[in-house]
Amino acid sequence: QTVVTQEPSFSVSPGGTVTLTCGLNSDSVSPNYYPCWYLQTPGQAPRMLIYTTNNRSSGVPDRFSGSILGNKAALTITGAQADDEADYYCAVYMGSGSWVFGGGTKLTVL
Amino acid sequence: QLQLQESGPGLVKPSETLSLTCTVSGDSISTINNFWAWVRQPPGKGLEWIASISYTGSTGYNPSLRSRVTISVDRAKKQFSLEMNSVTAADTAVYYCARLRKREPSYWGQGTLVTVSS
């Protein structure tokens, strides 16, 4: 069973930089897994931030960036703002029309 | 502009079948590279991919739910559907429909809360 791992929680100061990661229990995350990142605030549907490792969705500020760091996908927020406080989910494509989501990271900005 | 709208009962009794439909506007069900998917989120928990059906009609299922779930598509109505049988309280969740693509942004519906209770 594939498990996607994320930090359960993270904290960043306003204006600071934070990197969230997304790993696999069975392999290294590579672009071949088309890793993507979502932001979700309470009561709202997830909003895609990053697709295919490092491509920003339309309207996403450039303070959000995606990459591969070591054997994991990463989401970096540079110059964090108060309204970046949210849950962040990564997802990877496992082939044959199958996706797996990570458990999510609760980001606190304080 | 692509839009997806979930519809279906908000309350289902234990052991019965949950049935949801997603109506698509702004795209064709048959557009190449489209995967039409269902994702759920139990209250206070994370996202869980349930199933997908591709533009060719091939399907993929979450292994933990495969035995209880069926995804299907009605191209003429521009709808795709989810059926989950033998539901329990653990299936209470917000259910989202989505268009997923490997190399492009995804689009999601607003979600619909389904409660399993007698």
JSON list of C-alpha atoms in Angstrom, two decimals:
[
{"chain": "A", "resi": 1, "resn": "GLN", "atom": "CA", "xyz": [0.00, 0.00, 0.00]},
{"chain": "A", "resi": 2, "resn": "THR", "atom": "CA", "xyz": [1.46, 3.33, -1.08]},
{"chain": "A", "resi": 3, "resn": "VAL", "atom": "CA", "xyz": [1.69, 5.97, 1.63]},
{"chain": "A", "resi": 4, "resn": "VAL", "atom": "CA", "xyz": [2.45, 9.62, 0.95]},
{"chain": "A", "resi": 5, "resn": "THR", "atom": "CA", "xyz": [4.08, 11.30, 3.94]},
{"chain": "A", "resi": 6, "resn": "GLN", "atom": "CA", "xyz": [3.84, 14.94, 4.97]},
{"chain": "A", "resi": 7, "resn": "GLU", "atom": "CA", "xyz": [4.75, 16.80, 8.12]},
{"chain": "A", "resi": 8, "resn": "PRO", "atom": "CA", "xyz": [1.58, 16.95, 10.27]},
{"chain": "A", "resi": 9, "resn": "SER", "atom": "CA", "xyz": [2.19, 20.55, 11.21]},
{"chain": "A", "resi": 10, "resn": "PHE", "atom": "CA", "xyz": [4.56, 23.43, 10.63]},
{"chain": "A", "resi": 11, "resn": "SER", "atom": "CA", "xyz": [4.89, 26.95, 11.87]},
{"chain": "A", "resi": 12, "resn": "VAL", "atom": "CA", "xyz": [6.34, 30.00, 10.14]},
{"chain": "A", "resi": 13, "resn": "SER", "atom": "CA", "xyz": [6.69, 33.64, 11.09]},
{"chain": "A", "resi": 14, "resn": "PRO", "atom": "CA", "xyz": [5.12, 36.30, 8.89]},
{"chain": "A", "resi": 15, "resn": "GLY", "atom": "CA", "xyz": [7.60, 37.15, 6.16]},
{"chain": "A", "resi": 16, "resn": "GLY", "atom": "CA", "xyz": [9.52, 33.95, 6.76]},
{"chain": "A", "resi": 17, "resn": "THR", "atom": "CA", "xyz": [10.24, 31.01, 4.49]},
{"chain": "A", "resi": 18, "resn": "VAL", "atom": "CA", "xyz": [8.99, 27.49, 5.00]},
{"chain": "A", "resi": 19, "resn": "THR", "atom": "CA", "xyz": [9.45, 24.28, 3.03]},
{"chain": "A", "resi": 20, "resn": "LEU", "atom": "CA", "xyz": [6.91, 21.50, 3.27]},
{"chain": "A", "resi": 21, "resn": "THR", "atom": "CA", "xyz": [7.82, 18.06, 1.97]},
{"chain": "A", "resi": 22, "resn": "CYS", "atom": "CA", "xyz": [6.05, 15.11, 0.40]},
{"chain": "A", "resi": 23, "resn": "GLY", "atom": "CA", "xyz": [7.58, 11.66, 0.46]},
{"chain": "A", "resi": 24, "resn": "LEU", "atom": "CA", "xyz": [6.73, 8.10, -0.54]},
{"chain": "A", "resi": 25, "resn": "ASN", "atom": "CA", "xyz": [7.10, 5.06, 1.67]},
{"chain": "A", "resi": 26, "resn": "SER", "atom": "CA", "xyz": [8.05, 2.91, -1.30]},
{"chain": "A", "resi": 27, "resn": "ASP", "atom": "CA", "xyz": [10.16, 5.09, -3.57]},
{"chain": "A", "resi": 28, "resn": "SER", "atom": "CA", "xyz": [11.71, 8.49, -4.12]},
{"chain": "A", "resi": 29, "resn": "VAL", "atom": "CA", "xyz": [9.37, 11.13, -5.41]},
{"chain": "A", "resi": 30, "resn": "SER", "atom": "CA", "xyz": [10.42, 12.19, -8.90]},
{"chain": "A", "resi": 31, "resn": "PRO", "atom": "CA", "xyz": [8.77, 14.21, -11.66]},
{"chain": "A", "resi": 32, "resn": "ASN", "atom": "CA", "xyz": [7.52, 10.89, -13.01]},
{"chain": "A", "resi": 33, "resn": "TYR", "atom": "CA", "xyz": [4.97, 10.93, -10.21]},
{"chain": "A", "resi": 34, "resn": "TYR", "atom": "CA", "xyz": [3.62, 14.35, -11.33]},
{"chain": "A", "resi": 35, "resn": "PRO", "atom": "CA", "xyz": [3.57, 15.65, -7.74]},
{"chain": "A", "resi": 36, "resn": "CYS", "atom": "CA", "xyz": [1.13, 18.45, -7.05]},
{"chain": "A", "resi": 37, "resn": "TRP", "atom": "CA", "xyz": [0.18, 20.64, -4.12]},
{"chain": "A", "resi": 38, "resn": "TYR", "atom": "CA", "xyz": [-3.14, 21.92, -2.82]},
{"chain": "A", "resi": 39, "resn": "LEU", "atom": "CA", "xyz": [-4.09, 24.53, -0.26]},
{"chain": "A", "resi": 40, "resn": "GLN", "atom": "CA", "xyz": [-7.30, 24.16, 1.71]},
{"chain": "A", "resi": 41, "resn": "THR", "atom": "CA", "xyz": [-8.91, 26.57, 4.13]},
{"chain": "A", "resi": 42, "resn": "PRO", "atom": "CA", "xyz": [-11.79, 25.57, 6.42]},
{"chain": "A", "resi": 43, "resn": "GLY", "atom": "CA", "xyz": [-15.04, 24.94, 4.62]},
{"chain": "A", "resi": 44, "resn": "GLN", "atom": "CA", "xyz": [-13.52, 25.35, 1.19]},
{"chain": "A", "resi": 45, "resn": "ALA", "atom": "CA", "xyz": [-12.65, 22.94, -1.57]},
{"chain": "A", "resi": 46, "resn": "PRO", "atom": "CA", "xyz": [-8.94, 22.33, -2.13]},
{"chain": "A", "resi": 47, "resn": "ARG", "atom": "CA", "xyz": [-7.25, 24.83, -4.43]},
{"chain": "A", "resi": 48, "resn": "MET", "atom": "CA", "xyz": [-4.40, 23.62, -6.62]},
{"chain": "A", "resi": 49, "resn": "LEU", "atom": "CA", "xyz": [-1.19, 25.57, -6.14]},
{"chain": "A", "resi": 50, "resn": "ILE", "atom": "CA", "xyz": [1.44, 23.54, -7.98]},
{"chain": "A", "resi": 51, "resn": "TYR", "atom": "CA", "xyz": [1.17, 20.82, -10.61]},
{"chain": "A", "resi": 52, "resn": "THR", "atom": "CA", "xyz": [3.75, 18.60, -12.23]},
{"chain": "A", "resi": 53, "resn": "THR", "atom": "CA", "xyz": [6.39, 19.33, -9.59]},
{"chain": "A", "resi": 54, "resn": "ASN", "atom": "CA", "xyz": [6.95, 23.06, -10.13]},
{"chain": "A", "resi": 55, "resn": "ASN", "atom": "CA", "xyz": [4.23, 24.66, -12.27]},
{"chain": "A", "resi": 56, "resn": "ARG", "atom": "CA", "xyz": [2.07, 27.28, -10.59]},
{"chain": "A", "resi": 57, "resn": "SER", "atom": "CA", "xyz": [-1.63, 27.23, -11.28]},
{"chain": "A", "resi": 58, "resn": "SER", "atom": "CA", "xyz": [-3.20, 30.39, -12.66]},
{"chain": "A", "resi": 59, "resn": "GLY", "atom": "CA", "xyz": [-3.41, 33.17, -10.10]},
{"chain": "A", "resi": 60, "resn": "VAL", "atom": "CA", "xyz": [-1.05, 31.55, -7.59]},
{"chain": "A", "resi": 61, "resn": "PRO", "atom": "CA", "xyz": [1.43, 34.07, -6.19]},
{"chain": "A", "resi": 62, "resn": "ASP", "atom": "CA", "xyz": [5.06, 33.49, -7.04]},
{"chain": "A", "resi": 63, "resn": "ARG", "atom": "CA", "xyz": [5.93, 33.19, -3.36]},
{"chain": "A", "resi": 64, "resn": "PHE", "atom": "CA", "xyz": [4.76, 29.59, -3.78]},
{"chain": "A", "resi": 65, "resn": "SER", "atom": "CA", "xyz": [7.21, 27.31, -5.56]},
{"chain": "A", "resi": 66, "resn": "GLY", "atom": "CA", "xyz": [7.56, 23.59, -6.05]},
{"chain": "A", "resi": 67, "resn": "SER", "atom": "CA", "xyz": [10.63, 21.43, -6.45]},
{"chain": "A", "resi": 68, "resn": "ILE", "atom": "CA", "xyz": [12.23, 18.07, -5.81]},
{"chain": "A", "resi": 69, "resn": "LEU", "atom": "CA", "xyz": [14.52, 18.11, -2.76]},
{"chain": "A", "resi": 70, "resn": "GLY", "atom": "CA", "xyz": [16.45, 14.92, -2.35]},
{"chain": "A", "resi": 71, "resn": "ASN", "atom": "CA", "xyz": [13.94, 12.10, -2.57]},
{"chain": "A", "resi": 72, "resn": "LYS", "atom": "CA", "xyz": [10.87, 14.22, -1.86]},
{"chain": "A", "resi": 73, "resn": "ALA", "atom": "CA", "xyz": [8.66, 16.79, -3.50]},
{"chain": "A", "resi": 74, "resn": "ALA", "atom": "CA", "xyz": [8.75, 20.15, -1.78]},
{"chain": "A", "resi": 75, "resn": "LEU", "atom": "CA", "xyz": [6.58, 23.24, -1.53]},
{"chain": "A", "resi": 76, "resn": "THR", "atom": "CA", "xyz": [8.36, 26.41, -0.49]},
{"chain": "A", "resi": 77, "resn": "ILE", "atom": "CA", "xyz": [6.57, 29.53, 0.64]},
{"chain": "A", "resi": 78, "resn": "THR", "atom": "CA", "xyz": [8.83, 32.57, 0.57]},
{"chain": "A", "resi": 79, "resn": "GLY", "atom": "CA", "xyz": [7.61, 35.61, 2.48]},
{"chain": "A", "resi": 80, "resn": "ALA", "atom": "CA", "xyz": [4.74, 33.88, 4.26]},
{"chain": "A", "resi": 81, "resn": "GLN", "atom": "CA", "xyz": [1.59, 35.89, 4.83]},
{"chain": "A", "resi": 82, "resn": "ALA", "atom": "CA", "xyz": [-1.15, 35.51, 7.38]},
{"chain": "A", "resi": 83, "resn": "ASP", "atom": "CA", "xyz": [-3.61, 34.19, 4.82]},
{"chain": "A", "resi": 84, "resn": "ASP", "atom": "CA", "xyz": [-1.21, 31.38, 3.92]},
{"chain": "A", "resi": 85, "resn": "GLU", "atom": "CA", "xyz": [-2.34, 29.73, 7.14]},
{"chain": "A", "resi": 86, "resn": "ALA", "atom": "CA", "xyz": [-4.11, 26.63, 5.85]},
{"chain": "A", "resi": 87, "resn": "ASP", "atom": "CA", "xyz": [-3.86, 22.91, 5.31]},
{"chain": "A", "resi": 88, "resn": "TYR", "atom": "CA", "xyz": [-1.53, 21.86, 2.50]},
{"chain": "A", "resi": 89, "resn": "TYR", "atom": "CA", "xyz": [-1.88, 18.55, 0.70]},
{"chain": "A", "resi": 90, "resn": "CYS", "atom": "CA", "xyz": [0.38, 16.92, -1.80]},
{"chain": "A", "resi": 91, "resn": "ALA", "atom": "CA", "xyz": [-0.71, 14.24, -4.24]},
{"chain": "A", "resi": 92, "resn": "VAL", "atom": "CA", "xyz": [1.18, 11.94, -6.55]},
{"chain": "A", "resi": 93, "resn": "TYR", "atom": "CA", "xyz": [0.11, 10.03, -9.63]},
{"chain": "A", "resi": 94, "resn": "MET", "atom": "CA", "xyz": [0.68, 6.29, -9.33]},
{"chain": "A", "resi": 95, "resn": "GLY", "atom": "CA", "xyz": [-0.28, 5.33, -12.87]},
{"chain": "A", "resi": 96, "resn": "SER", "atom": "CA", "xyz": [-3.38, 3.71, -14.33]},
{"chain": "A", "resi": 97, "resn": "GLY", "atom": "CA", "xyz": [-5.51, 6.66, -13.30]},
{"chain": "A", "resi": 98, "resn": "SER", "atom": "CA", "xyz": [-4.64, 6.35, -9.62]},
{"chain": "A", "resi": 99, "resn": "TRP", "atom": "CA", "xyz": [-3.66, 9.12, -7.24]},
{"chain": "A", "resi": 100, "resn": "VAL", "atom": "CA", "xyz": [-2.58, 9.09, -3.61]},
{"chain": "A", "resi": 101, "resn": "PHE", "atom": "CA", "xyz": [-2.88, 12.07, -1.28]},
{"chain": "A", "resi": 102, "resn": "GLY", "atom": "CA", "xyz": [-0.67, 12.82, 1.65]},
{"chain": "A", "resi": 103, "resn": "GLY", "atom": "CA", "xyz": [-2.13, 13.31, 5.08]},
{"chain": "A", "resi": 104, "resn": "GLY", "atom": "CA", "xyz": [-1.72, 17.06, 4.87]},
{"chain": "A", "resi": 105, "resn": "THR", "atom": "CA", "xyz": [0.33, 19.67, 6.72]},
{"chain": "A", "resi": 106, "resn": "LYS", "atom": "CA", "xyz": [-1.35, 22.23, 8.94]},
{"chain": "A", "resi": 107, "resn": "LEU", "atom": "CA", "xyz": [0.59, 25.46, 8.49]},
{"chain": "A", "resi": 108, "resn": "THR", "atom": "CA", "xyz": [0.41, 28.10, 11.18]},
{"chain": "A", "resi": 109, "resn": "VAL", "atom": "CA", "xyz": [1.63, 31.63, 10.50]},
{"chain": "A", "resi": 110, "resn": "LEU", "atom": "CA", "xyz": [2.53, 33.38, 13.72]},
{"chain": "B", "resi": 1, "resn": "GLN", "atom": "CA", "xyz": [-14.78, 27.83, -17.79]},
{"chain": "B", "resi": 2, "resn": "LEU", "atom": "CA", "xyz": [-14.89, 24.29, -16.46]},
{"chain": "B", "resi": 3, "resn": "GLN", "atom": "CA", "xyz": [-17.38, 23.71, -13.68]},
{"chain": "B", "resi": 4, "resn": "LEU", "atom": "CA", "xyz": [-18.25, 20.57, -11.78]},
{"chain": "B", "resi": 5, "resn": "GLN", "atom": "CA", "xyz": [-21.29, 20.15, -9.56]},
{"chain": "B", "resi": 6, "resn": "GLU", "atom": "CA", "xyz": [-21.93, 17.25, -7.22]},
{"chain": "B", "resi": 7, "resn": "SER", "atom": "CA", "xyz": [-25.45, 16.07, -6.50]},
{"chain": "B", "resi": 8, "resn": "GLY", "atom": "CA", "xyz": [-27.02, 13.33, -4.46]},
{"chain": "B", "resi": 9, "resn": "PRO", "atom": "CA", "xyz": [-28.60, 12.52, -1.10]},
{"chain": "B", "resi": 10, "resn": "GLY", "atom": "CA", "xyz": [-27.06, 14.17, 1.92]},
{"chain": "B", "resi": 11, "resn": "LEU", "atom": "CA", "xyz": [-28.14, 11.35, 4.23]},
{"chain": "B", "resi": 12, "resn": "VAL", "atom": "CA", "xyz": [-27.69, 7.63, 3.68]},
{"chain": "B", "resi": 13, "resn": "LYS", "atom": "CA", "xyz": [-28.59, 4.84, 6.07]},
{"chain": "B", "resi": 14, "resn": "PRO", "atom": "CA", "xyz": [-25.95, 2.36, 7.24]},
{"chain": "B", "resi": 15, "resn": "SER", "atom": "CA", "xyz": [-25.57, -0.70, 5.00]},
{"chain": "B", "resi": 16, "resn": "GLU", "atom": "CA", "xyz": [-27.24, 1.11, 2.10]},
{"chain": "B", "resi": 17, "resn": "THR", "atom": "CA", "xyz": [-25.71, 2.45, -1.13]},
{"chain": "B", "resi": 18, "resn": "LEU", "atom": "CA", "xyz": [-24.36, 5.95, -1.53]},
{"chain": "B", "resi": 19, "resn": "SER", "atom": "CA", "xyz": [-24.95, 7.37, -5.01]},
{"chain": "B", "resi": 20, "resn": "LEU", "atom": "CA", "xyz": [-23.50, 10.65, -6.24]},
{"chain": "B", "resi": 21, "resn": "THR", "atom": "CA", "xyz": [-23.42, 12.34, -9.63]},
{"chain": "B", "resi": 22, "resn": "CYS", "atom": "CA", "xyz": [-21.11, 15.02, -10.96]},
{"chain": "B", "resi": 23, "resn": "THR", "atom": "CA", "xyz": [-22.31, 17.22, -13.79]},
{"chain": "B", "resi": 24, "resn": "VAL", "atom": "CA", "xyz": [-19.61, 18.71, -15.99]},
{"chain": "B", "resi": 25, "resn": "SER", "atom": "CA", "xyz": [-19.88, 21.96, -17.92]},
{"chain": "B", "resi": 26, "resn": "GLY", "atom": "CA", "xyz": [-17.21, 23.67, -19.95]},
{"chain": "B", "resi": 27, "resn": "ASP", "atom": "CA", "xyz": [-15.42, 20.50, -21.10]},
{"chain": "B", "resi": 28, "resn": "SER", "atom": "CA", "xyz": [-16.15, 17.21, -22.74]},
{"chain": "B", "resi": 29, "resn": "ILE", "atom": "CA", "xyz": [-16.04, 13.98, -20.77]},
{"chain": "B", "resi": 30, "resn": "SER", "atom": "CA", "xyz": [-14.11, 12.54, -23.72]},
{"chain": "B", "resi": 31, "resn": "THR", "atom": "CA", "xyz": [-11.37, 15.19, -23.98]},
{"chain": "B", "resi": 32, "resn": "ILE", "atom": "CA", "xyz": [-8.02, 13.48, -24.18]},
{"chain": "B", "resi": 33, "resn": "ASN", "atom": "CA", "xyz": [-6.00, 13.22, -20.97]},
{"chain": "B", "resi": 34, "resn": "ASN", "atom": "CA", "xyz": [-9.00, 13.82, -18.71]},
{"chain": "B", "resi": 35, "resn": "PHE", "atom": "CA", "xyz": [-9.44, 11.76, -15.59]},
{"chain": "B", "resi": 36, "resn": "TRP", "atom": "CA", "xyz": [-12.74, 12.25, -13.80]},
{"chain": "B", "resi": 37, "resn": "ALA", "atom": "CA", "xyz": [-12.36, 11.51, -10.13]},
{"chain": "B", "resi": 38, "resn": "TRP", "atom": "CA", "xyz": [-14.02, 11.30, -6.76]},
{"chain": "B", "resi": 39, "resn": "VAL", "atom": "CA", "xyz": [-12.17, 12.41, -3.64]},
{"chain": "B", "resi": 40, "resn": "ARG", "atom": "CA", "xyz": [-13.55, 12.48, -0.12]},
{"chain": "B", "resi": 41, "resn": "GLN", "atom": "CA", "xyz": [-12.70, 14.15, 3.15]},
{"chain": "B", "resi": 42, "resn": "PRO", "atom": "CA", "xyz": [-14.11, 12.92, 6.47]},
{"chain": "B", "resi": 43, "resn": "PRO", "atom": "CA", "xyz": [-14.81, 15.67, 8.99]},
{"chain": "B", "resi": 44, "resn": "GLY", "atom": "CA", "xyz": [-11.55, 17.00, 10.38]},
{"chain": "B", "resi": 45, "resn": "LYS", "atom": "CA", "xyz": [-9.44, 14.61, 8.32]},
{"chain": "B", "resi": 46, "resn": "GLY", "atom": "CA", "xyz": [-7.44, 14.61, 5.11]},
{"chain": "B", "resi": 47, "resn": "LEU", "atom": "CA", "xyz": [-8.22, 14.01, 1.47]},
{"chain": "B", "resi": 48, "resn": "GLU", "atom": "CA", "xyz": [-8.68, 10.50, 0.14]},
{"chain": "B", "resi": 49, "resn": "TRP", "atom": "CA", "xyz": [-8.80, 9.64, -3.55]},
{"chain": "B", "resi": 50, "resn": "ILE", "atom": "CA", "xyz": [-11.62, 7.16, -4.18]},
{"chain": "B", "resi": 51, "resn": "ALA", "atom": "CA", "xyz": [-11.73, 6.40, -7.90]},
{"chain": "B", "resi": 52, "resn": "SER", "atom": "CA", "xyz": [-11.14, 7.78, -11.39]},
{"chain": "B", "resi": 53, "resn": "ILE", "atom": "CA", "xyz": [-12.45, 7.13, -14.86]},
{"chain": "B", "resi": 54, "resn": "SER", "atom": "CA", "xyz": [-10.44, 8.24, -17.86]},
{"chain": "B", "resi": 55, "resn": "TYR", "atom": "CA", "xyz": [-11.46, 9.76, -21.15]},
{"chain": "B", "resi": 56, "resn": "THR", "atom": "CA", "xyz": [-11.20, 6.26, -22.62]},
{"chain": "B", "resi": 57, "resn": "GLY", "atom": "CA", "xyz": [-13.44, 4.78, -19.92]},
{"chain": "B", "resi": 58, "resn": "SER", "atom": "CA", "xyz": [-10.73, 2.92, -18.06]},
{"chain": "B", "resi": 59, "resn": "THR", "atom": "CA", "xyz": [-11.13, 2.99, -14.31]},
{"chain": "B", "resi": 60, "resn": "GLY", "atom": "CA", "xyz": [-8.91, 3.13, -11.26]},
{"chain": "B", "resi": 61, "resn": "TYR", "atom": "CA", "xyz": [-9.91, 2.46, -7.67]},
{"chain": "B", "resi": 62, "resn": "ASN", "atom": "CA", "xyz": [-8.41, 3.04, -4.26]},
{"chain": "B", "resi": 63, "resn": "PRO", "atom": "CA", "xyz": [-7.42, -0.48, -3.16]},
{"chain": "B", "resi": 64, "resn": "SER", "atom": "CA", "xyz": [-8.96, 0.05, 0.27]},
{"chain": "B", "resi": 65, "resn": "LEU", "atom": "CA", "xyz": [-12.36, 0.88, -1.27]},
{"chain": "B", "resi": 66, "resn": "ARG", "atom": "CA", "xyz": [-12.29, -1.14, -4.48]},
{"chain": "B", "resi": 67, "resn": "SER", "atom": "CA", "xyz": [-14.64, -3.86, -3.29]},
{"chain": "B", "resi": 68, "resn": "ARG", "atom": "CA", "xyz": [-17.43, -1.36, -2.49]},
{"chain": "B", "resi": 69, "resn": "VAL", "atom": "CA", "xyz": [-17.09, 1.31, -5.17]},
{"chain": "B", "resi": 70, "resn": "THR", "atom": "CA", "xyz": [-18.11, 1.73, -8.81]},
{"chain": "B", "resi": 71, "resn": "ILE", "atom": "CA", "xyz": [-17.41, 4.76, -10.97]},
{"chain": "B", "resi": 72, "resn": "SER", "atom": "CA", "xyz": [-19.21, 5.24, -14.25]},
{"chain": "B", "resi": 73, "resn": "VAL", "atom": "CA", "xyz": [-19.77, 7.88, -16.90]},
{"chain": "B", "resi": 74, "resn": "ASP", "atom": "CA", "xyz": [-22.70, 9.05, -19.02]},
{"chain": "B", "resi": 75, "resn": "ARG", "atom": "CA", "xyz": [-21.11, 10.95, -21.89]},
{"chain": "B", "resi": 76, "resn": "ALA", "atom": "CA", "xyz": [-24.41, 12.11, -23.36]},
{"chain": "B", "resi": 77, "resn": "LYS", "atom": "CA", "xyz": [-25.43, 13.76, -20.09]},
{"chain": "B", "resi": 78, "resn": "LYS", "atom": "CA", "xyz": [-21.86, 14.97, -19.37]},
{"chain": "B", "resi": 79, "resn": "GLN", "atom": "CA", "xyz": [-22.02, 13.29, -15.99]},
{"chain": "B", "resi": 80, "resn": "PHE", "atom": "CA", "xyz": [-20.00, 10.79, -14.05]},
{"chain": "B", "resi": 81, "resn": "SER", "atom": "CA", "xyz": [-21.17, 8.93, -11.00]},
{"chain": "B", "resi": 82, "resn": "LEU", "atom": "CA", "xyz": [-20.04, 7.15, -7.87]},
{"chain": "B", "resi": 83, "resn": "GLU", "atom": "CA", "xyz": [-21.74, 4.26, -6.14]},
{"chain": "B", "resi": 84, "resn": "MET", "atom": "CA", "xyz": [-20.48, 2.99, -2.79]},
{"chain": "B", "resi": 85, "resn": "ASN", "atom": "CA", "xyz": [-22.29, 0.10, -1.18]},
{"chain": "B", "resi": 86, "resn": "SER", "atom": "CA", "xyz": [-22.51, -1.17, 2.38]},
{"chain": "B", "resi": 87, "resn": "VAL", "atom": "CA", "xyz": [-21.77, 2.24, 3.84]},
{"chain": "B", "resi": 88, "resn": "THR", "atom": "CA", "xyz": [-20.97, 2.82, 7.50]},
{"chain": "B", "resi": 89, "resn": "ALA", "atom": "CA", "xyz": [-20.48, 5.90, 9.64]},
{"chain": "B", "resi": 90, "resn": "ALA", "atom": "CA", "xyz": [-16.85, 5.88, 8.55]},
{"chain": "B", "resi": 91, "resn": "ASP", "atom": "CA", "xyz": [-18.02, 6.86, 5.07]},
{"chain": "B", "resi": 92, "resn": "THR", "atom": "CA", "xyz": [-19.42, 10.15, 6.35]},
{"chain": "B", "resi": 93, "resn": "ALA", "atom": "CA", "xyz": [-17.48, 12.80, 4.48]},
{"chain": "B", "resi": 94, "resn": "VAL", "atom": "CA", "xyz": [-17.51, 15.68, 2.07]},
{"chain": "B", "resi": 95, "resn": "TYR", "atom": "CA", "xyz": [-17.35, 14.12, -1.37]},
{"chain": "B", "resi": 96, "resn": "TYR", "atom": "CA", "xyz": [-15.68, 16.09, -4.15]},
{"chain": "B", "resi": 97, "resn": "CYS", "atom": "CA", "xyz": [-15.72, 15.42, -7.85]},
{"chain": "B", "resi": 98, "resn": "ALA", "atom": "CA", "xyz": [-12.76, 16.62, -9.86]},
{"chain": "B", "resi": 99, "resn": "ARG", "atom": "CA", "xyz": [-11.13, 16.68, -13.24]},
{"chain": "B", "resi": 100, "resn": "LEU", "atom": "CA", "xyz": [-7.55, 15.56, -12.80]},
{"chain": "B", "resi": 101, "resn": "ARG", "atom": "CA", "xyz": [-4.77, 15.70, -15.36]},
{"chain": "B", "resi": 102, "resn": "LYS", "atom": "CA", "xyz": [-1.15, 14.70, -14.93]},
{"chain": "B", "resi": 103, "resn": "ARG", "atom": "CA", "xyz": [0.38, 17.74, -16.59]},
{"chain": "B", "resi": 104, "resn": "GLU", "atom": "CA", "xyz": [-2.24, 20.44, -16.04]},
{"chain": "B", "resi": 105, "resn": "PRO", "atom": "CA", "xyz": [-4.11, 22.02, -13.15]},
{"chain": "B", "resi": 106, "resn": "SER", "atom": "CA", "xyz": [-7.06, 20.17, -11.71]},
{"chain": "B", "resi": 107, "resn": "TYR", "atom": "CA", "xyz": [-10.58, 21.47, -11.25]},
{"chain": "B", "resi": 108, "resn": "TRP", "atom": "CA", "xyz": [-12.81, 20.53, -8.33]},
{"chain": "B", "resi": 109, "resn": "GLY", "atom": "CA", "xyz": [-16.44, 20.86, -7.45]},
{"chain": "B", "resi": 110, "resn": "GLN", "atom": "CA", "xyz": [-17.44, 22.55, -4.21]},
{"chain": "B", "resi": 111, "resn": "GLY", "atom": "CA", "xyz": [-18.14, 19.24, -2.53]},
{"chain": "B", "resi": 112, "resn": "THR", "atom": "CA", "xyz": [-21.21, 17.69, -0.98]},
{"chain": "B", "resi": 113, "resn": "LEU", "atom": "CA", "xyz": [-21.54, 16.41, 2.57]},
{"chain": "B", "resi": 114, "resn": "VAL", "atom": "CA", "xyz": [-22.85, 12.89, 2.86]},
{"chain": "B", "resi": 115, "resn": "THR", "atom": "CA", "xyz": [-23.79, 11.69, 6.33]},
{"chain": "B", "resi": 116, "resn": "VAL", "atom": "CA", "xyz": [-24.29, 8.01, 7.06]},
{"chain": "B", "resi": 117, "resn": "SER", "atom": "CA", "xyz": [-26.77, 7.65, 9.87]},
{"chain": "B", "resi": 118, "resn": "SER", "atom": "CA", "xyz": [-29.97, 5.84, 10.69]}
]
